[in-house]
mmCIF file of C-alpha atoms in Angstrom:
data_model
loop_
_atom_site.group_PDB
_atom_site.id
_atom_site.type_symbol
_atom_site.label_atom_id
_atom_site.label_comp_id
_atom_site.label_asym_id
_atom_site.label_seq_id
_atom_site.Cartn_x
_atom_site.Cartn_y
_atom_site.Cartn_z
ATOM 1 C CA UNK C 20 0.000 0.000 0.000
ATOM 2 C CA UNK C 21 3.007 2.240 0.564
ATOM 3 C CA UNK C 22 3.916 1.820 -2.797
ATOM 4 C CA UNK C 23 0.827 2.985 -4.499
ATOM 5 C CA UNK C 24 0.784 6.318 -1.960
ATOM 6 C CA UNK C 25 4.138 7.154 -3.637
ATOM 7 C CA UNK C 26 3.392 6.510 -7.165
ATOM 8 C CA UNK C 27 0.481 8.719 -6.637
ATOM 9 C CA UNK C 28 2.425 11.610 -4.545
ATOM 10 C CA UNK C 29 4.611 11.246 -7.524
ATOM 11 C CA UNK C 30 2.356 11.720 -10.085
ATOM 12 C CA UNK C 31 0.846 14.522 -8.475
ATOM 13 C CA UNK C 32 4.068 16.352 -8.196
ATOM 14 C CA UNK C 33 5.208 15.529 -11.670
ATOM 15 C CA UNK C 34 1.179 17.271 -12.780
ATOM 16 C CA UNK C 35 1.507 20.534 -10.698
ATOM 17 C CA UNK C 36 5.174 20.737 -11.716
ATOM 18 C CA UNK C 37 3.895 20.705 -15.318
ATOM 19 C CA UNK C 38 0.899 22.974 -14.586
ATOM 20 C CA UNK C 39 3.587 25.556 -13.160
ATOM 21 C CA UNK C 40 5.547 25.018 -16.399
ATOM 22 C CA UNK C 41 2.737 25.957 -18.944
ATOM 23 C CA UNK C 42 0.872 28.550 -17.065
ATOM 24 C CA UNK C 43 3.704 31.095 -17.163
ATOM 25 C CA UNK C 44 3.142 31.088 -20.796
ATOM 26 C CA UNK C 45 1.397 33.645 -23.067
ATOM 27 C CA UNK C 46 -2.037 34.310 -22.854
ATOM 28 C CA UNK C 47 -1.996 34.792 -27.053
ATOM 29 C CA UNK C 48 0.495 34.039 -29.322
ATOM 30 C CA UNK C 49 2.141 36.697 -31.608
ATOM 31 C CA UNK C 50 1.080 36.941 -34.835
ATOM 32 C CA UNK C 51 2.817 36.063 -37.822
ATOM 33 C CA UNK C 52 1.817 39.802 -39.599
ATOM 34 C CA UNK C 53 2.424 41.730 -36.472
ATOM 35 C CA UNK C 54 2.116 45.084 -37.159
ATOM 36 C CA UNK C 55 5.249 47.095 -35.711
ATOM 37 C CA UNK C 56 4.134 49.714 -32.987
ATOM 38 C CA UNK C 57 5.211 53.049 -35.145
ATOM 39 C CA UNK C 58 3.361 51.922 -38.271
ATOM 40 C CA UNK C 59 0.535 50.721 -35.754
ATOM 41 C CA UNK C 60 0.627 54.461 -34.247
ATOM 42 C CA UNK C 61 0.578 55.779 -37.800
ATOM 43 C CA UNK C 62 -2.431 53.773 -38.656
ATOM 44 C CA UNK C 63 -4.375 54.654 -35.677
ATOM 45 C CA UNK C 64 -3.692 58.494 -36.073
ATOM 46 C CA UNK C 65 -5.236 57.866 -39.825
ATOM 47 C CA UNK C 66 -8.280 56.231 -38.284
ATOM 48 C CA UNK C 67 -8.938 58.746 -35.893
ATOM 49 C CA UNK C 68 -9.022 61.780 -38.966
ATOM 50 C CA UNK C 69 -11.117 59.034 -40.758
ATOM 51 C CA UNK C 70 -13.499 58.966 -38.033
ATOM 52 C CA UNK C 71 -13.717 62.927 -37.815
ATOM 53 C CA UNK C 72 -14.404 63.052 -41.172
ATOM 54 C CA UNK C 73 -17.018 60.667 -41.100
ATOM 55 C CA UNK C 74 -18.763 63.007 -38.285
ATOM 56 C CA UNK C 75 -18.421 66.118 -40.093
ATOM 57 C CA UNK C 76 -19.475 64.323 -43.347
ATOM 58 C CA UNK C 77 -22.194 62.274 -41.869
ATOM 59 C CA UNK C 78 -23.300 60.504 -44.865
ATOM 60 C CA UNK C 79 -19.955 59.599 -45.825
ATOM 61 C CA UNK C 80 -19.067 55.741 -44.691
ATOM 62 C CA UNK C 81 -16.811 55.259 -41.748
ATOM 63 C CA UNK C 82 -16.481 51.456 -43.177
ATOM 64 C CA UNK C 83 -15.143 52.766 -46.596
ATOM 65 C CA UNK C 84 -12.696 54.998 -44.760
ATOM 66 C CA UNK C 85 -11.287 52.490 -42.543
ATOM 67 C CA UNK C 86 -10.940 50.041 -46.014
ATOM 68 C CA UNK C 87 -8.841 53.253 -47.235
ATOM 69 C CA UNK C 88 -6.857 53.593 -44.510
ATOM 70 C CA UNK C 89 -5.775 49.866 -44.132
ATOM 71 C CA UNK C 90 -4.943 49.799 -48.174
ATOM 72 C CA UNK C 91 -2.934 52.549 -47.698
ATOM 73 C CA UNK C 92 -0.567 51.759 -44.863
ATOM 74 C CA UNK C 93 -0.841 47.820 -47.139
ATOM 75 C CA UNK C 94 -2.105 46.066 -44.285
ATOM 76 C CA UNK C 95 -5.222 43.354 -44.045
ATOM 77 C CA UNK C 96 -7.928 43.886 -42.010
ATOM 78 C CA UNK C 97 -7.610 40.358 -40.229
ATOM 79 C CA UNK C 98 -3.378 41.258 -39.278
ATOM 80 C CA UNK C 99 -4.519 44.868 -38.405
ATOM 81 C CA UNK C 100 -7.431 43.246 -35.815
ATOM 82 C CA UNK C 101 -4.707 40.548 -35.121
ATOM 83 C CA UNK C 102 -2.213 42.685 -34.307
ATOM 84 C CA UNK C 103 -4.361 44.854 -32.237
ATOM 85 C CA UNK C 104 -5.637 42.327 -29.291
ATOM 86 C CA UNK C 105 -2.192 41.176 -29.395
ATOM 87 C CA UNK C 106 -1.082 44.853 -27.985
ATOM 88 C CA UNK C 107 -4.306 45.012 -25.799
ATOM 89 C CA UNK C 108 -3.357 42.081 -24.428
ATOM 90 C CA UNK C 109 0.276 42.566 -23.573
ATOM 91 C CA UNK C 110 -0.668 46.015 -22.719
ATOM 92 C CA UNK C 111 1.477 48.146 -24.992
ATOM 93 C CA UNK C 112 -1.924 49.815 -26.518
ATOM 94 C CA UNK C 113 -1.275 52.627 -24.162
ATOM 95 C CA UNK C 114 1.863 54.002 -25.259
ATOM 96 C CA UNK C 115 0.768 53.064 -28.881
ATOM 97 C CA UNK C 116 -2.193 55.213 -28.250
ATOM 98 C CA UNK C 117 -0.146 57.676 -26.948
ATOM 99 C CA UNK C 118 2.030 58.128 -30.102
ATOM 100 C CA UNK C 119 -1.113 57.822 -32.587
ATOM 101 C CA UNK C 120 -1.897 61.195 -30.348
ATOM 102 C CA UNK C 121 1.139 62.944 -31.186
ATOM 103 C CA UNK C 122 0.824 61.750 -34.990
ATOM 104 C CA UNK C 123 -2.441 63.663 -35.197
ATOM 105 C CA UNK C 124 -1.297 66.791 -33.341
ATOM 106 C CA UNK C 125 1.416 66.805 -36.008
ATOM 107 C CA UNK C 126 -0.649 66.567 -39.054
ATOM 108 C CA UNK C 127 -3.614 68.908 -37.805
ATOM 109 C CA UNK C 128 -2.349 71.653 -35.941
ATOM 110 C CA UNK C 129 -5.971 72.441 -34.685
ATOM 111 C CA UNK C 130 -6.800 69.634 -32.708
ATOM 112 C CA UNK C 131 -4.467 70.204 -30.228
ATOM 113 C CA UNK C 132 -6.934 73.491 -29.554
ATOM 114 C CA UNK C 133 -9.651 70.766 -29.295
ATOM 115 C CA UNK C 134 -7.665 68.557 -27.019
ATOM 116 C CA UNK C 135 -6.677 71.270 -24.711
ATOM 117 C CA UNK C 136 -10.601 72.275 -24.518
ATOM 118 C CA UNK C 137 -11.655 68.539 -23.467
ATOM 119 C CA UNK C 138 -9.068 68.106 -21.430
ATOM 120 C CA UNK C 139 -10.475 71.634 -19.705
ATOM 121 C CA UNK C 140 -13.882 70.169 -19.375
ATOM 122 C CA UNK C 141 -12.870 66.439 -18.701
ATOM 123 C CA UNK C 142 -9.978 67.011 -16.481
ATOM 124 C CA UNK C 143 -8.631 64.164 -17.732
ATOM 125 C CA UNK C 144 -7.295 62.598 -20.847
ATOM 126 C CA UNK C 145 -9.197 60.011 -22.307
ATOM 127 C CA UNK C 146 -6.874 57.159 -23.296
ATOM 128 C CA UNK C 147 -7.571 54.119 -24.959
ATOM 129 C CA UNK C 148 -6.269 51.126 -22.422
ATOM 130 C CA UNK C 149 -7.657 48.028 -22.294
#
């Protein structure tokens, strides 16, 4: 009966030592089209002016724009969406967000006006995170 107790501690050990093992892994792989942060940034700053447009020019089609966007930085929609949970997930969104910011204050000049007046009535700046 000893015997058996053993084999069993054994196997028990040998399980949570393999648990241990495989949890510290990833929670999602990376993809094979990852898009690099900086052309990620650049893509997201192009969405967002896409998006502004689409309010000001309300029967335009925000779907349409976001098709132009992707074709012009050459990327698919599937690595694009890929590529973004991967970032969520391994929480680098933040500072990508962050630079897609700056890339937008660059090429328009006046949002930083309209930044500056949310952040006045907000008192805080929205950020996309998780």
């Amino acid at each position: 009966m000893e015997i058996n107790n053993q084999q069993i501690m054994r196997k028990l050990v040998f399980i949570f030592v393999m648990l241990c093992m495989f949890s510290c892994g990833d929670y999602i792989d990376k993809p094979k089209n990852l898009i690099e942060p900086d052309a990620m940034a650049e893509i997201l700053a192009d969405l967002t002016i896409t998006d502004q447009a689409v309010v000001i020019y309300q029967n335009r089609n925000l779907e349409a724009g976001t098709r132009f966007v992707l074709k012009n930085h050459n990327v698919k929609s599937e690595d694009f969406i890929n590529s973004f949970q991967y970032y969520v997930i391994k929480d680098k969104m933040k500072d990508i967000a962050e630079d897609a910011q700056k890339i937008v204050l660059k090429k328009d000049p006046k949002a930083e006006k309209y930044v500056q007046d949310k952040l006045k009535n907000a008192g805080s700046t929205p950020v996309l995170d998780k």
